[in-house]
Amino acid sequence: MPPTAPGTSTETKPLIDRLGLKPGHATIVGLQWGDEGKGKVVDMLAAEFDAVARYNGGANAGHTVVVGDQKYKLHLMPSGILYPGKFNVLGNGVVIDPEQLVSEIVGNRERGLKVDTTNLFISNRAHLVLPYHKAQDQLQEAAYIMPNALDQVVEGIGTTGRGIGPCYADKALRSTAVRMADLQDLNELRHKLHRIVPIKNATLKALSEYTGDTFEPIDADALLEWLKPLAEVLVPHITNTAGLLHRVTAEDKRILFEGANATLLDIDHGTYPYVTSSNCSSLGAHTGTGVPGHQVPNVIGIVKAYQTRVGGGPMPTQLDDATGDRIREVGHEYGTTTGRPRRCGWIDLVALKYTASVSGATALCVMLLDVLADLPELKLCTGYMIDGKPVDEFPACSDDLSKIEPVYETLPGFEGPVDQCRSIAELPENAQNYLKFISDFLGVPVVLASVGPKRDQSAVR
Ligand code: IMP
């Protein structure tokens, strides 16, 4: 379609309608390896929903939301907190670092945001990430890559070191887990910590001996003392959030489920073992909050206009050249949580077709489109080959993924700036063609293209 003049869009309908969402709840989920820009879309839509619920992950996720001139970095807090009058829920599937959450609660209160027992609800079934989980995460990573008898060179998972894996492992182990509900009875928690901490000390001691790190035993009573002031802030917010969300649903109110991390990092469906430890596809929204799948008719898949990855694991379209560096610099592709530089490359439509179907995407938002402006040509990976033979399924094994030779379709680039475009029709024709190619390949409509970090820098269909 030939472009119309930038900034001429005069749409005033609610965003929900402009995006063509069905009545009812919606899940927002990343379809790549994270950092797609979910926070911005959640933030834009939160105004039109009644509740925002996080369903997975922990402080390994992080997003920056820009409101006016203010930048908010949120790791655990749902983005709905930036809007008055919303219910914000941390569901049972989230793993909560109490120190991080308290610092976000207190920090946001100091910045004038309302965070109280009427707008922040924490699941009594959510698990706690404790300091020993972080220590275990870091030691486990170091231990895995230690030289061994076979002189194998191995790549670690490249975790964020935030204790996510060990916390979910304890959830599965059960006897060593601590849940938010445990903070409500500190006497009982003391007994629990005295059972758990010796087991953790034994694990950490053994790992430290193996890696050559110094081992400092944890003291159960000191841990409890550290937890007490945090519990004081958190306990008033702890409740049965599944029941709350069921009541919200029964009142015909709308819930926005906010996914952290992304579908390719899903423990079951992602690029195992280079994944995180939760169900971060849209499937996790249901186990992670207690709201069944049939009650969520909209799944908004968030896709970056190119591909990035941080941490270990293969990425078939990775560019180790000047174009990759340019994308990293223009797109500020450095982790919000760890500051690590992200690997950058062309958009991978084979991976996206897989994740769009696993997550059941009903609409797509293509983020950071402006970053690709002024590149002479744009490549899109449309096929995978291994040893010269086409691969017709997204590989289950990372070993196979590392052998992929991508097959590319090349489209002409588009000229910037595009940050003033407010509707897809205002984008340069080549940018529109790029979006159309993505949407046709995946069979899912592109309903929004983001052209800058601010809420209004969005070209909506
Ligand atoms: P963990 O979640 O800290 O255990 O890390 C496991 C893998 O997931 C590592 O490769 C991390 O870099 C990656 N990861 C976890 N959360 C995110 C995220 O929000 N964005 C991008 N990568 C992530």
XYZ file of C-alpha atoms and ligand atoms in Angstrom:
484
model
C 0.000 0.000 0.000
C 1.463 3.453 -0.804
C 2.091 5.305 2.454
C -0.079 8.149 3.698
C 1.589 11.155 5.353
C 3.094 10.391 8.797
C 1.095 11.648 11.750
C -2.141 11.961 9.760
C -3.886 9.096 11.533
C -6.768 10.492 13.580
C -8.039 7.241 15.123
C -9.642 7.720 18.502
C -11.232 4.283 18.996
C -10.008 2.227 21.979
C -6.794 0.369 21.239
C -8.514 -2.966 21.961
C -10.811 -2.306 18.985
C -8.089 -0.948 16.717
C -6.085 -4.101 17.354
C -9.186 -6.170 16.579
C -9.212 -8.011 19.917
C -12.159 -10.229 20.812
C -14.108 -9.408 23.978
C -12.522 -10.961 27.083
C -9.070 -11.613 28.446
C -5.782 -11.450 26.534
C -2.314 -12.878 27.000
C 0.772 -10.992 25.905
C 3.638 -13.302 25.118
C 7.076 -13.011 23.552
C 7.581 -15.286 20.558
C 11.394 -15.180 20.378
C 14.105 -15.425 23.064
C 12.846 -12.547 25.187
C 13.339 -8.795 25.220
C 10.830 -8.315 22.399
C 9.350 -5.207 23.999
C 6.358 -6.828 25.712
C 6.405 -4.184 28.446
C 5.430 -1.427 26.036
C 2.417 -3.323 24.652
C 1.290 -4.402 28.132
C 1.627 -0.819 29.213
C -0.388 0.502 26.246
C -3.153 -2.051 26.741
C -3.229 -1.982 30.538
C -5.277 1.220 30.398
C -8.110 -0.706 28.727
C -8.026 -3.805 30.949
C -9.121 -4.111 34.556
C -6.333 -6.372 35.788
C -2.780 -7.248 34.801
C -1.478 -10.652 35.927
C 2.100 -11.940 35.714
C 2.163 -15.701 35.357
C 5.765 -16.922 35.187
C 9.423 -16.209 35.755
C 10.941 -13.888 38.285
C 13.524 -11.159 38.473
C 15.294 -12.698 35.450
C 12.844 -10.699 33.346
C 12.976 -6.990 33.141
C 11.358 -4.351 31.098
C 11.623 -0.663 30.759
C 8.439 1.315 30.322
C 8.660 4.928 29.204
C 5.756 7.111 30.344
C 6.173 10.717 29.251
C 9.686 11.651 30.375
C 9.761 9.011 33.092
C 11.503 5.659 32.679
C 10.381 2.748 34.866
C 12.471 -0.420 35.127
C 10.278 -3.236 36.347
C 11.503 -6.756 37.083
C 8.674 -8.283 39.053
C 5.948 -5.702 39.323
C 3.204 -5.989 36.669
C 3.134 -2.940 34.360
C -0.474 -2.187 35.351
C 0.951 -0.544 38.468
C 1.676 2.490 36.287
C -2.090 3.003 35.866
C -4.500 3.997 38.616
C -7.394 1.678 39.352
C -5.954 -1.614 38.070
C -5.651 -4.907 39.883
C -2.081 -6.145 39.603
C -1.464 -9.788 40.269
C 1.693 -11.849 40.729
C 0.342 -15.309 40.032
C 1.289 -18.647 41.535
C 3.626 -19.379 38.602
C 5.921 -16.457 39.442
C 9.028 -16.938 41.588
C 9.524 -13.947 43.822
C 12.786 -12.520 45.066
C 11.405 -10.754 48.157
C 14.202 -8.187 48.343
C 13.729 -7.222 44.681
C 9.953 -6.994 44.989
C 10.127 -4.895 48.146
C 12.613 -2.557 46.472
C 10.181 -2.136 43.536
C 7.228 -1.569 45.868
C 9.087 0.984 47.987
C 10.877 2.593 45.007
C 7.664 3.078 43.057
C 5.842 4.433 46.110
C 8.656 6.969 46.546
C 8.155 8.015 42.918
C 4.514 8.745 43.698
C 2.870 5.600 42.321
C 0.096 4.036 44.329
C 1.131 0.534 45.420
C -1.096 -0.766 48.201
C -3.354 -3.633 49.178
C -6.053 -2.453 46.784
C -3.918 -2.745 43.660
C -1.142 -5.302 44.261
C -2.026 -8.931 44.971
C 0.576 -11.660 45.413
C -0.354 -15.314 45.164
C -0.052 -17.256 48.404
C 1.094 -20.170 46.192
C 3.981 -18.290 44.518
C 7.456 -19.497 45.485
C 10.218 -17.446 47.080
C 13.664 -17.008 45.556
C 16.052 -16.885 48.505
C 19.727 -15.855 48.590
C 20.870 -19.495 48.533
C 19.054 -19.982 45.202
C 21.184 -17.254 43.627
C 24.359 -18.772 45.096
C 23.321 -22.205 43.812
C 22.496 -20.811 40.351
C 25.932 -19.216 40.012
C 27.827 -22.217 41.411
C 25.875 -24.664 39.252
C 26.766 -22.663 36.121
C 30.440 -22.535 37.137
C 30.466 -26.260 38.032
C 28.942 -27.286 34.703
C 31.723 -25.731 32.655
C 34.598 -27.008 34.856
C 37.296 -28.976 33.015
C 36.530 -32.677 33.288
C 38.146 -36.050 32.599
C 37.159 -35.928 28.924
C 38.441 -32.357 28.436
C 35.067 -31.388 27.011
C 34.501 -27.760 26.160
C 30.900 -26.965 27.098
C 28.797 -23.864 27.070
C 26.848 -23.000 30.228
C 23.157 -22.162 30.094
C 24.204 -18.548 30.595
C 21.566 -17.914 33.271
C 20.887 -14.472 34.658
C 22.181 -15.714 38.028
C 18.923 -14.657 39.683
C 18.258 -18.060 41.265
C 15.388 -18.915 38.933
C 16.357 -22.514 38.089
C 17.138 -23.593 41.680
C 13.894 -22.015 42.917
C 11.739 -23.862 40.367
C 13.764 -27.013 41.115
C 12.826 -26.666 44.797
C 9.201 -26.140 43.772
C 9.353 -29.496 42.007
C 11.245 -31.092 44.934
C 8.646 -29.711 47.390
C 10.405 -30.489 50.688
C 12.912 -27.622 50.213
C 10.445 -25.035 48.877
C 9.248 -21.841 50.543
C 6.038 -20.194 49.364
C 4.582 -16.751 49.943
C 2.000 -18.292 52.311
C 4.908 -19.328 54.564
C 5.656 -15.647 55.244
C 2.295 -15.409 56.992
C 3.481 -17.570 59.900
C 7.070 -16.721 60.790
C 7.156 -19.210 63.643
C 6.293 -22.079 61.322
C 8.706 -20.621 58.718
C 11.520 -20.749 61.280
C 10.954 -24.499 61.668
C 10.869 -24.900 57.924
C 14.092 -22.941 57.382
C 15.855 -25.054 59.996
C 14.956 -28.134 57.951
C 15.855 -26.613 54.563
C 19.007 -24.613 55.315
C 21.201 -27.608 56.340
C 20.297 -29.300 53.029
C 21.146 -26.107 51.132
C 24.437 -25.767 53.032
C 25.360 -29.338 52.114
C 24.613 -28.639 48.424
C 26.452 -25.310 48.339
C 29.438 -26.759 50.219
C 29.786 -29.621 47.761
C 29.442 -27.309 44.744
C 31.957 -24.832 46.189
C 34.447 -27.604 46.831
C 34.112 -28.682 43.218
C 34.478 -25.176 41.743
C 37.122 -23.988 44.218
C 34.896 -21.198 45.560
C 34.868 -20.245 49.228
C 31.890 -21.560 51.126
C 30.075 -19.442 53.692
C 27.394 -21.457 55.488
C 23.949 -19.887 55.748
C 22.440 -19.451 59.171
C 18.712 -20.251 59.294
C 17.949 -17.702 62.036
C 19.903 -14.954 60.265
C 17.950 -15.728 57.111
C 14.708 -15.400 59.029
C 15.817 -12.055 60.516
C 16.617 -10.845 56.984
C 13.175 -11.961 55.828
C 11.197 -10.336 58.651
C 11.165 -6.708 57.421
C 10.531 -7.919 53.872
C 7.615 -10.053 55.082
C 6.185 -7.007 56.815
C 5.903 -5.208 53.457
C 4.742 -8.256 51.484
C 2.286 -10.053 53.785
C -0.569 -7.538 53.425
C -0.521 -8.210 49.659
C -0.588 -12.029 49.885
C -3.858 -13.664 48.932
C -5.555 -16.365 46.869
C -5.042 -14.651 43.513
C -6.728 -17.437 41.506
C -9.949 -16.772 43.425
C -9.541 -13.041 42.820
C -9.075 -13.574 39.076
C -12.140 -15.861 38.973
C -14.209 -13.122 40.606
C -12.830 -10.548 38.152
C -13.823 -12.892 35.290
C -17.305 -13.469 36.722
C -17.821 -9.691 36.790
C -17.012 -9.519 33.062
C -13.869 -7.555 33.743
C -10.879 -8.031 31.479
C -7.550 -9.504 32.526
C -4.273 -8.968 30.686
C -1.886 -11.861 31.305
C 1.674 -10.625 31.115
C 4.254 -13.207 30.104
C 7.876 -12.817 31.163
C 10.801 -14.244 29.129
C 9.456 -15.790 25.887
C 8.240 -18.878 24.060
C 11.675 -20.043 22.833
C 12.786 -19.971 26.496
C 9.832 -22.127 27.638
C 11.031 -25.091 29.739
C 8.869 -27.527 27.734
C 8.635 -25.985 24.277
C 11.746 -23.820 24.010
C 15.271 -24.480 22.808
C 16.096 -26.858 25.663
C 18.399 -26.894 27.605
C 19.112 -23.216 26.803
C 15.814 -22.093 28.272
C 14.557 -20.710 31.534
C 12.772 -22.882 34.095
C 9.151 -21.823 33.647
C 6.392 -22.127 31.056
C 6.828 -18.735 29.486
C 4.757 -19.516 26.392
C 1.118 -18.416 26.627
C 0.372 -21.915 27.949
C 1.885 -20.891 31.288
C -0.771 -18.198 31.740
C -3.230 -20.883 32.820
C -1.151 -22.979 35.209
C 0.570 -19.808 36.413
C -2.625 -18.038 37.490
C -5.367 -20.668 37.742
C -7.458 -19.178 34.923
C -8.371 -21.834 32.325
C -7.395 -21.539 28.656
C -10.901 -21.291 27.196
C -11.388 -18.026 29.099
C -8.587 -16.286 27.186
C -9.590 -15.703 23.555
C -6.771 -13.318 22.639
C -3.066 -14.140 22.480
C -0.963 -11.207 21.352
C 2.406 -12.435 20.137
C 5.207 -9.914 20.541
C 7.919 -10.131 17.919
C 11.004 -8.013 17.482
C 11.543 -6.923 13.849
C 14.827 -8.856 14.037
C 16.146 -11.617 16.292
C 18.150 -11.330 19.512
C 19.387 -13.781 22.093
C 21.248 -13.416 25.370
C 22.907 -16.238 27.295
C 23.910 -19.576 25.813
C 22.434 -21.641 22.998
C 22.358 -21.573 19.209
C 20.672 -18.845 17.177
C 20.479 -19.782 13.489
C 20.228 -16.225 12.116
C 22.937 -14.681 14.314
C 25.013 -12.015 12.533
C 28.621 -11.698 13.687
C 29.283 -8.791 11.374
C 28.785 -5.056 10.955
C 25.015 -5.451 10.385
C 24.691 -7.379 13.686
C 26.721 -4.683 15.471
C 24.623 -1.934 13.910
C 21.380 -3.554 15.050
C 22.834 -3.930 18.575
C 23.870 -0.288 18.788
C 20.768 1.261 17.177
C 18.440 -1.074 19.100
C 20.350 -0.662 22.420
C 20.485 -4.423 22.617
C 21.950 -4.800 26.092
C 20.115 -6.716 28.840
C 17.814 -4.776 31.227
C 18.540 -7.298 33.982
C 22.219 -8.109 33.451
C 23.496 -5.455 30.995
C 24.917 -8.256 28.796
C 25.221 -7.461 25.054
C 22.607 -9.400 23.083
C 23.455 -11.404 19.990
C 21.586 -9.909 17.034
C 20.483 -11.255 13.665
C 17.757 -11.380 11.006
C 14.209 -12.313 11.912
C 13.697 -16.084 12.037
C 10.273 -16.892 10.592
C 10.743 -20.661 10.954
C 11.186 -20.293 14.708
C 8.319 -17.782 14.797
C 5.929 -20.064 12.951
C 6.648 -22.703 15.588
C 6.252 -20.350 18.565
C 3.168 -18.626 17.126
C 1.488 -22.034 16.980
C 2.678 -23.221 20.430
C 1.488 -19.969 21.983
C -1.620 -19.808 19.766
C -0.992 -16.211 18.679
C -4.126 -14.497 17.364
C -2.413 -11.159 16.625
C 1.165 -9.920 16.277
C 2.909 -6.741 17.367
C 6.203 -6.152 15.573
C 8.506 -4.140 17.804
C 11.588 -1.996 17.128
C 10.804 -1.705 13.425
C 12.538 1.693 13.417
C 15.864 -0.039 14.198
C 15.883 -1.580 10.708
C 15.377 1.773 8.908
C 18.039 2.698 6.355
C 19.437 -0.814 5.943
C 19.747 -1.402 2.180
C 18.078 -4.785 2.353
C 16.250 -6.902 4.915
C 16.571 -10.643 5.197
C 13.976 -12.986 6.660
C 14.762 -16.619 7.423
C 12.093 -18.742 5.745
C 13.685 -22.191 5.850
C 16.202 -24.379 7.673
C 18.705 -26.770 6.083
C 20.948 -29.318 7.795
C 23.676 -30.941 5.685
C 22.055 -29.577 2.534
C 18.640 -31.112 3.345
C 15.550 -29.084 4.261
C 14.339 -29.428 7.837
C 10.579 -29.331 8.106
C 10.119 -29.168 11.869
C 11.579 -26.813 14.421
C 14.305 -28.963 16.052
C 13.715 -30.299 19.558
C 17.452 -30.510 20.226
C 19.796 -27.565 20.481
C 22.505 -29.700 18.853
C 20.384 -29.810 15.693
C 19.602 -26.112 15.954
C 23.314 -25.348 16.029
C 23.753 -27.134 12.672
C 21.078 -25.100 10.874
C 21.956 -23.224 7.708
C 19.254 -20.589 7.329
C 17.503 -19.989 3.996
C 16.733 -16.308 3.471
C 14.227 -14.255 1.517
C 15.601 -10.777 0.824
C 13.360 -7.713 0.674
C 14.388 -4.132 -0.125
C 14.979 -1.946 2.938
C 13.053 1.185 3.863
C 14.192 4.685 4.689
C 13.741 6.365 8.052
C 12.767 8.139 10.094
C 9.537 6.254 10.786
C 9.054 7.326 14.408
C 6.262 9.753 13.499
C 4.101 7.093 11.812
C 0.975 6.332 13.804
C -0.724 3.862 11.488
C 0.703 1.014 9.441
C -0.558 2.769 6.304
C 1.759 5.706 7.089
C 4.863 3.509 7.042
C 7.079 3.500 3.926
C 5.828 0.988 1.380
C 8.845 -1.310 1.862
C 8.251 -1.362 5.625
C 4.607 -2.291 5.017
C 5.775 -5.059 2.661
C 8.148 -6.359 5.320
C 5.284 -6.579 7.844
C 2.992 -8.182 5.264
C 5.604 -10.846 4.521
C 5.801 -11.701 8.240
C 2.053 -11.795 8.640
C 1.509 -13.922 5.487
C 4.247 -16.382 6.466
C 2.875 -16.863 9.975
C -0.794 -16.639 9.031
C -1.391 -14.177 11.875
C -2.224 -10.473 11.381
C 0.271 -7.786 12.358
C -1.853 -5.319 14.299
C 0.842 -2.954 15.558
C 4.370 -1.947 14.594
C 6.407 -0.139 17.210
C 8.538 2.711 15.861
C 10.064 4.103 19.072
C 10.174 3.491 22.821
C 7.323 5.799 23.842
C 3.716 4.600 24.125
C 2.526 6.792 21.255
C 5.366 5.785 18.913
C 3.256 2.983 17.516
C 1.845 2.407 14.046
C -1.466 0.634 14.519
C -3.355 -1.027 11.705
P 17.537 -18.003 33.841
O 16.132 -17.681 33.541
O 18.238 -16.946 34.645
O 17.709 -19.381 34.420
O 18.345 -18.049 32.450
C 18.113 -19.061 31.486
C 18.260 -18.498 30.092
O 17.159 -17.667 29.800
C 19.510 -17.642 29.873
O 19.967 -17.807 28.549
C 18.985 -16.242 30.048
O 19.779 -15.284 29.389
C 17.622 -16.383 29.405
N 16.642 -15.422 29.893
C 15.932 -15.475 31.026
N 15.108 -14.441 31.103
C 15.262 -13.727 29.998
C 14.647 -12.535 29.489
O 13.737 -11.939 30.084
N 15.114 -12.103 28.292
C 16.078 -12.752 27.588
N 16.654 -13.866 28.019
C 16.259 -14.345 29.221
